[in-house]
Amino acid sequence: MIFVMDIGNTNVKAAVFDGSRLVKRWRCATDTTMTSDQYGIIMIDLFRYHGLRMEDVEGIMISSVVPSINYTIEHMCRDYFHIEPRLLVPGMKTGLNIKYENPRELGSDRIANAVAVSALYGGPSIFIDFGTATTYGVVSDRREFLGGAIGPGLRMMNRALATGTAKLPSIELVLPEEIIGRTTVSNLQSGVLYGYIGSVEKIVSKMKREMGGSEIKVIATGGMAHLVKDNSNVIDVINPDLTLTGLRLIYEKNL
């Protein structure tokens, strides 16, 4: 079995694969104050609860956008899995031609997403990861990662309004039926949520024009993917395991 971890700014997503089959996935909080032993105990409990054996894990692949936690997680893997983990870094085999001007600037989670999209859906494709930040990527039909865009995530926008103003509250991220709100909360919900969906539509539309056609698949992953898909026709497919699958594919390419 292969164990993969995607360390994001808010959550650590993890999964166990048996070959190409996803056995189990879960998530826990990204907490830079936790020790390797604390993360190790979490993993012991999760594996035991789901009837899995840590001794059956043969390899570990990690993607991280939080460098300050990498040592802790790597140390946990050595102590509790007795395996030297592989961290997704520039220079690893991905099967993609990365057209970024400086590939070292490219987040490892975006590389994993691009690999999974190219393998599962082909190109040309656009993929969107609705995480703490909203990241867009474009894959060509020649297995090229062409670039993309990065914007704030929905929760980050909500938090910025609440903390950056004197009187505006934090809101529940529920789309109101009418865009013309009659309370401060409904005004905020309209502005934040409809504005966010509109920005996604605009970015995808412009990307499709730059790529020279409208028949381009759009694949989404991340917590807010369903909200956007349910209220727009911009997303074709939601794949919650996109990043984790990409990590498994990259691991296999680097055996």
mmCIF file of C-alpha atoms in Angstrom:
data_model
loop_
_atom_site.group_PDB
_atom_site.id
_atom_site.type_symbol
_atom_site.label_atom_id
_atom_site.label_comp_id
_atom_site.label_asym_id
_atom_site.label_seq_id
_atom_site.Cartn_x
_atom_site.Cartn_y
_atom_site.Cartn_z
ATOM 1 C CA MET A 1 0.000 0.000 0.000
ATOM 2 C CA ILE A 2 1.017 3.600 -0.633
ATOM 3 C CA PHE A 3 0.325 6.430 1.806
ATOM 4 C CA VAL A 4 0.039 9.989 0.449
ATOM 5 C CA MET A 5 -0.330 13.306 2.267
ATOM 6 C CA ASP A 6 -1.318 16.705 0.885
ATOM 7 C CA ILE A 7 -0.354 19.359 3.454
ATOM 8 C CA GLY A 8 -2.372 22.498 2.868
ATOM 9 C CA ASN A 9 -2.622 25.752 4.766
ATOM 10 C CA THR A 10 -5.765 24.632 6.603
ATOM 11 C CA ASN A 11 -5.910 20.827 6.404
ATOM 12 C CA VAL A 12 -3.682 17.816 5.943
ATOM 13 C CA LYS A 13 -5.426 15.442 3.544
ATOM 14 C CA ALA A 14 -4.200 11.865 3.515
ATOM 15 C CA ALA A 15 -5.076 8.632 1.765
ATOM 16 C CA VAL A 16 -4.067 5.012 1.476
ATOM 17 C CA PHE A 17 -3.937 3.421 -1.978
ATOM 18 C CA ASP A 18 -3.707 -0.268 -2.810
ATOM 19 C CA GLY A 19 -2.451 -0.076 -6.371
ATOM 20 C CA SER A 20 -4.806 2.346 -8.120
ATOM 21 C CA ARG A 21 -7.627 1.668 -5.650
ATOM 22 C CA LEU A 22 -8.296 4.306 -3.031
ATOM 23 C CA VAL A 23 -8.698 2.371 0.212
ATOM 24 C CA LYS A 24 -9.394 5.232 2.624
ATOM 25 C CA ARG A 25 -8.969 8.985 2.848
ATOM 26 C CA TRP A 26 -9.208 11.397 5.759
ATOM 27 C CA ARG A 27 -8.135 14.850 6.880
ATOM 28 C CA CYS A 28 -6.880 16.579 10.011
ATOM 29 C CA ALA A 29 -5.930 20.154 10.847
ATOM 30 C CA THR A 30 -2.641 21.661 9.733
ATOM 31 C CA ASP A 31 -1.102 22.731 13.039
ATOM 32 C CA THR A 32 2.510 23.879 13.105
ATOM 33 C CA THR A 33 2.538 23.687 16.929
ATOM 34 C CA MET A 34 1.934 19.937 16.953
ATOM 35 C CA THR A 35 4.839 17.525 17.370
ATOM 36 C CA SER A 36 5.709 14.516 15.230
ATOM 37 C CA ASP A 37 4.513 12.280 18.070
ATOM 38 C CA GLN A 38 1.112 13.989 18.134
ATOM 39 C CA TYR A 39 0.678 13.484 14.389
ATOM 40 C CA GLY A 40 1.948 9.928 14.818
ATOM 41 C CA ILE A 41 -0.731 9.129 17.401
ATOM 42 C CA ILE A 42 -3.382 10.559 15.084
ATOM 43 C CA MET A 43 -2.195 8.256 12.292
ATOM 44 C CA ILE A 44 -2.118 5.231 14.597
ATOM 45 C CA ASP A 45 -5.707 5.909 15.661
ATOM 46 C CA LEU A 46 -6.945 6.498 12.101
ATOM 47 C CA PHE A 47 -5.322 3.343 10.730
ATOM 48 C CA ARG A 48 -6.564 1.249 13.655
ATOM 49 C CA TYR A 49 -10.108 2.644 13.469
ATOM 50 C CA HIS A 50 -10.389 1.754 9.771
ATOM 51 C CA GLY A 51 -8.849 -1.698 10.187
ATOM 52 C CA LEU A 52 -5.616 -0.847 8.352
ATOM 53 C CA ARG A 53 -2.047 -1.766 9.274
ATOM 54 C CA MET A 54 0.693 0.862 9.150
ATOM 55 C CA GLU A 55 3.189 -1.974 8.581
ATOM 56 C CA ASP A 56 1.544 -2.642 5.198
ATOM 57 C CA VAL A 57 2.525 0.795 3.879
ATOM 58 C CA GLU A 58 5.399 0.413 1.426
ATOM 59 C CA GLY A 59 5.960 4.027 0.432
ATOM 60 C CA ILE A 60 4.954 7.582 1.303
ATOM 61 C CA MET A 61 4.608 10.621 -0.975
ATOM 62 C CA ILE A 62 4.047 14.113 0.443
ATOM 63 C CA SER A 63 2.967 17.391 -1.108
ATOM 64 C CA SER A 64 3.295 20.472 1.090
ATOM 65 C CA VAL A 65 2.676 24.207 0.782
ATOM 66 C CA VAL A 66 3.587 24.726 4.465
ATOM 67 C CA PRO A 67 7.388 24.383 4.665
ATOM 68 C CA SER A 68 7.470 24.987 8.429
ATOM 69 C CA ILE A 69 5.655 21.698 9.102
ATOM 70 C CA ASN A 70 7.619 19.512 6.689
ATOM 71 C CA TYR A 71 10.277 18.416 9.185
ATOM 72 C CA THR A 72 7.597 17.406 11.703
ATOM 73 C CA ILE A 73 5.680 15.297 9.192
ATOM 74 C CA GLU A 74 8.824 13.692 7.754
ATOM 75 C CA HIS A 75 9.992 12.861 11.276
ATOM 76 C CA MET A 76 6.578 11.308 12.018
ATOM 77 C CA CYS A 77 6.836 9.110 8.918
ATOM 78 C CA ARG A 78 10.255 7.810 9.960
ATOM 79 C CA ASP A 79 9.232 7.105 13.560
ATOM 80 C CA TYR A 80 5.768 5.650 13.029
ATOM 81 C CA PHE A 81 5.832 4.151 9.525
ATOM 82 C CA HIS A 82 9.582 3.390 9.566
ATOM 83 C CA ILE A 83 9.756 4.757 6.019
ATOM 84 C CA GLU A 84 11.734 7.610 4.509
ATOM 85 C CA PRO A 85 8.996 9.726 2.873
ATOM 86 C CA ARG A 86 9.343 11.350 -0.524
ATOM 87 C CA LEU A 87 8.572 15.060 -0.723
ATOM 88 C CA LEU A 88 7.299 16.286 -4.083
ATOM 89 C CA VAL A 89 9.974 18.725 -5.257
ATOM 90 C CA PRO A 90 11.108 20.181 -8.607
ATOM 91 C CA GLY A 91 13.035 17.648 -10.656
ATOM 92 C CA MET A 92 10.826 14.668 -9.897
ATOM 93 C CA LYS A 93 9.379 12.778 -12.838
ATOM 94 C CA THR A 94 5.812 13.893 -13.474
ATOM 95 C CA GLY A 95 5.204 13.057 -17.128
ATOM 96 C CA LEU A 96 4.386 16.731 -17.732
ATOM 97 C CA ASN A 97 6.286 19.478 -19.501
ATOM 98 C CA ILE A 98 5.980 22.371 -17.050
ATOM 99 C CA LYS A 99 5.945 25.701 -18.874
ATOM 100 C CA TYR A 100 6.274 27.849 -15.753
ATOM 101 C CA GLU A 101 9.082 30.410 -16.100
ATOM 102 C CA ASN A 102 10.475 29.224 -12.760
ATOM 103 C CA PRO A 103 9.138 25.729 -11.933
ATOM 104 C CA ARG A 104 10.483 26.052 -8.378
ATOM 105 C CA GLU A 105 7.779 28.647 -7.696
ATOM 106 C CA LEU A 106 5.014 26.200 -8.564
ATOM 107 C CA GLY A 107 3.163 24.716 -5.592
ATOM 108 C CA SER A 108 3.548 20.956 -5.306
ATOM 109 C CA ASP A 109 -0.221 20.506 -4.877
ATOM 110 C CA ARG A 110 -0.775 22.184 -8.254
ATOM 111 C CA ILE A 111 1.739 19.811 -9.848
ATOM 112 C CA ALA A 112 -0.110 16.839 -8.348
ATOM 113 C CA ASN A 113 -3.432 18.193 -9.618
ATOM 114 C CA ALA A 114 -2.015 18.711 -13.110
ATOM 115 C CA VAL A 115 -0.655 15.154 -13.229
ATOM 116 C CA ALA A 116 -3.992 13.685 -12.131
ATOM 117 C CA VAL A 117 -5.988 15.805 -14.611
ATOM 118 C CA SER A 118 -3.719 14.861 -17.503
ATOM 119 C CA ALA A 119 -3.895 11.154 -16.633
ATOM 120 C CA LEU A 120 -7.620 10.939 -15.851
ATOM 121 C CA TYR A 121 -9.182 13.481 -18.213
ATOM 122 C CA GLY A 122 -6.583 14.417 -20.807
ATOM 123 C CA GLY A 123 -6.283 17.862 -22.291
ATOM 124 C CA PRO A 124 -6.923 20.567 -22.942
ATOM 125 C CA SER A 125 -8.324 20.941 -19.443
ATOM 126 C CA ILE A 126 -8.672 23.548 -16.731
ATOM 127 C CA PHE A 127 -8.548 22.497 -13.102
ATOM 128 C CA ILE A 128 -9.609 24.514 -10.066
ATOM 129 C CA ASP A 129 -8.684 23.765 -6.456
ATOM 130 C CA PHE A 130 -11.079 25.471 -4.027
ATOM 131 C CA GLY A 131 -8.886 25.572 -0.941
ATOM 132 C CA THR A 132 -7.585 28.286 1.378
ATOM 133 C CA ALA A 133 -6.532 29.912 -1.865
ATOM 134 C CA THR A 134 -8.372 29.284 -5.127
ATOM 135 C CA THR A 135 -5.878 27.991 -7.675
ATOM 136 C CA TYR A 136 -6.432 27.465 -11.389
ATOM 137 C CA GLY A 137 -4.260 25.436 -13.724
ATOM 138 C CA VAL A 138 -4.273 24.643 -17.432
ATOM 139 C CA VAL A 139 -3.089 21.398 -19.051
ATOM 140 C CA SER A 140 -2.721 21.111 -22.834
ATOM 141 C CA ASP A 141 -3.408 18.068 -24.998
ATOM 142 C CA ARG A 142 0.382 17.640 -25.258
ATOM 143 C CA ARG A 143 0.737 16.972 -21.513
ATOM 144 C CA GLU A 144 1.992 20.495 -20.814
ATOM 145 C CA PHE A 145 1.250 22.499 -17.694
ATOM 146 C CA LEU A 146 0.771 25.942 -19.224
ATOM 147 C CA GLY A 147 0.228 28.003 -16.082
ATOM 148 C CA GLY A 148 -2.843 29.370 -14.347
ATOM 149 C CA ALA A 149 -4.090 31.836 -11.770
ATOM 150 C CA ILE A 150 -4.312 32.190 -7.982
ATOM 151 C CA GLY A 151 -6.916 34.075 -5.972
ATOM 152 C CA PRO A 152 -8.266 34.150 -2.418
ATOM 153 C CA GLY A 153 -10.455 31.323 -1.229
ATOM 154 C CA LEU A 154 -14.042 31.900 -0.164
ATOM 155 C CA ARG A 155 -13.390 31.513 3.558
ATOM 156 C CA MET A 156 -10.395 33.831 3.290
ATOM 157 C CA MET A 157 -12.585 36.502 1.653
ATOM 158 C CA ASN A 158 -15.167 36.134 4.418
ATOM 159 C CA ARG A 159 -12.511 36.355 7.127
ATOM 160 C CA ALA A 160 -10.862 39.387 5.519
ATOM 161 C CA LEU A 161 -14.136 41.337 5.562
ATOM 162 C CA ALA A 162 -14.861 40.412 9.178
ATOM 163 C CA THR A 163 -11.381 41.230 10.491
ATOM 164 C CA GLY A 164 -10.618 44.185 8.243
ATOM 165 C CA THR A 165 -13.746 46.199 9.039
ATOM 166 C CA ALA A 166 -15.136 47.620 12.271
ATOM 167 C CA LYS A 167 -18.775 46.537 12.024
ATOM 168 C CA LEU A 168 -19.139 43.764 9.415
ATOM 169 C CA PRO A 169 -19.643 40.283 10.916
ATOM 170 C CA SER A 170 -18.403 36.923 9.758
ATOM 171 C CA ILE A 171 -21.162 35.130 7.865
ATOM 172 C CA GLU A 172 -22.377 31.624 7.186
ATOM 173 C CA LEU A 173 -21.410 30.735 3.626
ATOM 174 C CA VAL A 174 -24.950 30.104 2.374
ATOM 175 C CA LEU A 175 -26.068 31.487 -0.977
ATOM 176 C CA PRO A 176 -29.179 33.693 -0.611
ATOM 177 C CA GLU A 177 -32.010 33.156 -3.074
ATOM 178 C CA GLU A 178 -32.117 36.869 -3.941
ATOM 179 C CA ILE A 179 -29.032 38.924 -4.677
ATOM 180 C CA ILE A 180 -30.637 42.143 -3.375
ATOM 181 C CA GLY A 181 -30.250 41.651 0.362
ATOM 182 C CA ARG A 182 -32.228 43.483 3.034
ATOM 183 C CA THR A 183 -29.986 42.762 6.012
ATOM 184 C CA THR A 184 -26.265 43.213 6.548
ATOM 185 C CA VAL A 185 -25.783 39.442 6.653
ATOM 186 C CA SER A 186 -27.688 38.833 3.405
ATOM 187 C CA ASN A 187 -25.839 41.751 1.789
ATOM 188 C CA LEU A 188 -22.546 40.126 2.722
ATOM 189 C CA GLN A 189 -23.702 36.699 1.552
ATOM 190 C CA SER A 190 -24.755 38.143 -1.808
ATOM 191 C CA GLY A 191 -21.581 40.116 -2.311
ATOM 192 C CA VAL A 192 -19.162 37.415 -1.181
ATOM 193 C CA LEU A 193 -20.813 34.334 -2.676
ATOM 194 C CA TYR A 194 -22.232 35.693 -5.935
ATOM 195 C CA GLY A 195 -19.065 37.720 -6.400
ATOM 196 C CA TYR A 196 -16.918 34.630 -5.876
ATOM 197 C CA ILE A 197 -18.917 32.505 -8.322
ATOM 198 C CA GLY A 198 -18.804 35.336 -10.858
ATOM 199 C CA SER A 199 -15.026 35.604 -10.556
ATOM 200 C CA VAL A 200 -14.661 31.861 -11.199
ATOM 201 C CA GLU A 201 -16.864 32.128 -14.290
ATOM 202 C CA LYS A 202 -14.901 35.117 -15.583
ATOM 203 C CA ILE A 203 -11.479 33.525 -15.092
ATOM 204 C CA VAL A 204 -12.516 30.221 -16.709
ATOM 205 C CA SER A 205 -14.159 32.035 -19.631
ATOM 206 C CA LYS A 206 -11.046 34.096 -20.309
ATOM 207 C CA MET A 207 -8.789 31.039 -19.992
ATOM 208 C CA LYS A 208 -10.899 29.203 -22.562
ATOM 209 C CA ARG A 209 -10.636 32.141 -24.970
ATOM 210 C CA GLU A 210 -6.861 32.270 -24.557
ATOM 211 C CA MET A 211 -6.711 28.530 -25.227
ATOM 212 C CA GLY A 212 -8.685 28.993 -28.422
ATOM 213 C CA GLY A 213 -11.898 27.122 -27.776
ATOM 214 C CA SER A 214 -14.894 26.486 -25.556
ATOM 215 C CA GLU A 215 -14.792 22.655 -25.612
ATOM 216 C CA ILE A 216 -12.341 22.471 -22.747
ATOM 217 C CA LYS A 217 -13.032 20.325 -19.704
ATOM 218 C CA VAL A 218 -13.119 21.999 -16.286
ATOM 219 C CA ILE A 219 -12.301 19.780 -13.318
ATOM 220 C CA ALA A 220 -12.697 20.981 -9.737
ATOM 221 C CA THR A 221 -11.596 19.799 -6.327
ATOM 222 C CA GLY A 222 -11.726 21.252 -2.822
ATOM 223 C CA GLY A 223 -14.340 22.216 -0.271
ATOM 224 C CA MET A 224 -16.272 24.867 -2.205
ATOM 225 C CA ALA A 225 -16.435 23.006 -5.523
ATOM 226 C CA HIS A 226 -20.042 21.865 -5.019
ATOM 227 C CA LEU A 227 -21.277 25.348 -4.136
ATOM 228 C CA VAL A 228 -19.890 26.716 -7.396
ATOM 229 C CA LYS A 229 -21.046 23.758 -9.501
ATOM 230 C CA ASP A 230 -24.573 23.876 -8.062
ATOM 231 C CA ASN A 231 -24.936 27.558 -8.924
ATOM 232 C CA SER A 232 -23.068 27.783 -12.212
ATOM 233 C CA ASN A 233 -22.434 25.778 -15.370
ATOM 234 C CA VAL A 234 -18.701 26.440 -15.325
ATOM 235 C CA ILE A 235 -17.592 23.107 -13.778
ATOM 236 C CA ASP A 236 -17.875 19.799 -15.665
ATOM 237 C CA VAL A 237 -16.477 17.345 -13.102
ATOM 238 C CA ILE A 238 -15.785 17.366 -9.370
ATOM 239 C CA ASN A 239 -13.061 15.023 -8.161
ATOM 240 C CA PRO A 240 -12.448 15.296 -4.392
ATOM 241 C CA ASP A 241 -9.404 13.017 -4.624
ATOM 242 C CA LEU A 242 -7.597 14.841 -7.432
ATOM 243 C CA THR A 243 -4.496 15.901 -5.489
ATOM 244 C CA LEU A 244 -4.168 12.590 -3.650
ATOM 245 C CA THR A 245 -4.462 10.649 -6.908
ATOM 246 C CA GLY A 246 -1.813 12.871 -8.471
ATOM 247 C CA LEU A 247 0.554 12.117 -5.605
ATOM 248 C CA ARG A 248 0.008 8.388 -6.061
ATOM 249 C CA LEU A 249 0.732 8.687 -9.802
ATOM 250 C CA ILE A 250 3.902 10.699 -9.170
ATOM 251 C CA TYR A 251 5.091 8.145 -6.633
ATOM 252 C CA GLU A 252 4.667 5.394 -9.207
ATOM 253 C CA LYS A 253 6.582 7.374 -11.835
ATOM 254 C CA ASN A 254 9.544 7.746 -9.477
ATOM 255 C CA LEU A 255 9.940 4.133 -8.331
#
